[in-house]
Amino acid sequence: MSRPVLIALLLAVAAASAAATVLIVNSRNTGKPALTEEQRAVREKFFGSNEELPPIKEGQEMRPRW
């Protein structure tokens, strides 16, 4: 088998595998929503709300005093 034919064959295989990967990934994401309301409520209860935290007052300095 000559070198140009081998290179063309490898490029064709790489293109086909990339196309298959894109199709598989896209088909998985369209089926259902990211989170149900129950899952979202459990996540907010466990991790806390999405509100920003208040600034820290009188906290420890970040850099060491050398």
Backbone as numpy.savetxt, mean C-alpha at the origin, in Angstrom:
# Nx Ny Nz CAx CAy CAz Cx Cy Cz
19.29 -21.16 -31.26 18.43 -19.99 -31.26 19.34 -18.76 -31.26
19.02 -17.81 -32.11 19.87 -16.63 -32.22 19.56 -15.63 -31.09
20.52 -14.76 -30.86 20.40 -13.80 -29.77 19.21 -12.84 -29.95
18.95 -12.25 -31.11 17.80 -11.35 -31.25 16.45 -12.05 -31.00
16.33 -13.31 -31.42 15.09 -14.04 -31.18 14.91 -14.30 -29.69
15.99 -14.63 -28.99 15.93 -14.88 -27.56 15.54 -13.60 -26.80
16.12 -12.48 -27.19 15.79 -11.21 -26.53 14.33 -10.85 -26.77
13.84 -11.03 -28.00 12.45 -10.73 -28.31 11.51 -11.64 -27.52
11.88 -12.89 -27.38 11.06 -13.83 -26.61 11.02 -13.44 -25.14
12.15 -13.06 -24.57 12.19 -12.63 -23.17 11.37 -11.36 -22.95
11.44 -10.42 -23.90 10.64 -9.20 -23.78 9.15 -9.51 -23.86
8.77 -10.43 -24.71 7.36 -10.81 -24.83 6.85 -11.47 -23.55
7.66 -12.33 -22.96 7.28 -12.98 -21.71 7.16 -11.95 -20.58
8.09 -10.99 -20.52 8.04 -9.96 -19.49 6.80 -9.08 -19.66
6.46 -8.72 -20.87 5.27 -7.90 -21.12 4.00 -8.65 -20.75
3.94 -9.92 -21.07 2.76 -10.73 -20.76 2.59 -10.88 -19.25
3.69 -11.10 -18.54 3.58 -11.25 -17.09 3.21 -9.93 -16.42
3.71 -8.81 -16.94 3.34 -7.51 -16.37 1.85 -7.24 -16.61
1.35 -7.55 -17.79 -0.07 -7.35 -18.08 -0.94 -8.24 -17.20
-0.53 -9.47 -17.00 -1.29 -10.37 -16.14 -1.31 -9.88 -14.70
-0.20 -9.36 -14.22 -0.14 -8.83 -12.86 -1.07 -7.65 -12.69
-1.08 -6.74 -13.66 -1.97 -5.58 -13.58 -3.42 -6.01 -13.58
-3.78 -6.96 -14.42 -5.16 -7.42 -14.47 -5.58 -8.10 -13.17
-4.71 -8.90 -12.58 -5.04 -9.58 -11.33 -5.21 -8.58 -10.20
-4.33 -7.61 -10.10 -4.41 -6.62 -9.02 -5.66 -5.76 -9.18
-5.98 -5.34 -10.39 -7.16 -4.52 -10.61 -8.45 -5.28 -10.36
-8.50 -6.56 -10.65 -9.72 -7.33 -10.44 -10.01 -7.54 -8.95
-9.00 -7.57 -8.12 -9.21 -7.76 -6.68 -9.75 -6.51 -6.01
-9.41 -5.33 -6.49 -9.78 -4.09 -5.82 -11.21 -3.64 -6.10
-11.85 -4.13 -7.13 -13.17 -3.63 -7.51 -14.30 -4.37 -6.82
-14.03 -5.45 -6.13 -15.09 -6.28 -5.58 -15.85 -5.71 -4.42
-15.19 -5.14 -3.43 -15.89 -4.69 -2.22 -15.23 -3.43 -1.68
-15.93 -2.70 -0.83 -15.34 -1.46 -0.27 -14.18 -1.76 0.66
-13.39 -0.75 0.95 -12.18 -0.94 1.75 -12.54 -1.44 3.16
-13.43 -0.73 3.86 -13.82 -1.13 5.20 -15.33 -0.99 5.36
-15.93 -1.92 6.09 -17.35 -1.77 6.42 -17.47 -0.80 7.58
-18.68 -0.38 7.86 -18.89 0.56 8.97 -18.49 -0.06 10.30
-18.75 -1.35 10.47 -18.38 -2.03 11.71 -16.86 -2.07 11.88
-16.16 -2.39 10.80 -14.70 -2.42 10.87 -14.14 -1.03 11.15
-14.73 0.00 10.54 -14.28 1.37 10.77 -14.49 1.78 12.22
-15.65 1.39 12.81 -15.92 1.72 14.21 -14.93 1.02 15.14
-14.64 -0.23 14.86 -13.69 -0.98 15.69 -12.30 -0.35 15.58
-11.91 0.05 14.38 -10.60 0.66 14.20 -10.51 1.99 14.96
-11.55 2.81 14.88 -11.52 4.09 15.59 -11.52 3.87 17.10
-12.22 2.85 17.57 -12.23 2.57 19.02 -10.85 2.11 19.48
-10.18 1.29 18.67 -8.88 0.75 19.06 -7.78 1.79 18.95
-7.71 2.48 17.79 -6.62 3.42 17.54 -6.93 4.84 17.98
-8.17 5.14 18.28 -8.55 6.49 18.64 -9.16 7.19 17.44
-9.63 8.39 17.66 -10.30 9.12 16.58 -9.28 9.72 15.62
-9.78 10.29 14.54 -8.91 10.89 13.53 -8.56 12.34 13.85
-9.00 12.83 15.00 -8.72 14.22 15.37 -7.24 14.38 15.71
-6.74 15.60 15.48 -5.34 15.86 15.82 -5.20 15.96 17.34
-4.06 15.54 17.83 -3.80 15.60 19.26 -3.41 17.01 19.67
-3.70 17.39 20.90 -3.29 18.73 21.35 -1.78 18.81 21.48
-1.21 20.01 21.38 0.25 20.13 21.51 0.72 19.75 22.92
1.92 19.22 22.99 2.48 18.80 24.28 3.05 20.02 24.98
2.69 20.19 26.24 3.19 21.32 27.02 4.10 20.78 28.12
5.18 21.47 28.34 6.15 21.12 29.40 6.66 19.69 29.22
6.93 19.32 27.99 7.43 17.99 27.72 8.95 17.94 27.80
9.49 16.74 27.68 10.93 16.55 27.72 11.54 17.04 26.41
12.74 17.63 26.50 13.44 18.08 25.29 13.84 16.88 24.45
13.89 17.08 23.16 14.25 15.98 22.27 15.77 15.79 22.18
16.52 16.85 22.24 17.97 16.69 22.11 18.62 16.59 23.49
19.67 15.83 23.62 20.33 15.68 24.92 21.09 16.94 25.31
21.23 17.16 26.60 22.01 18.30 27.11 23.42 17.80 27.41
24.37 18.04 26.53 25.72 17.54 26.71 26.63 18.63 27.10
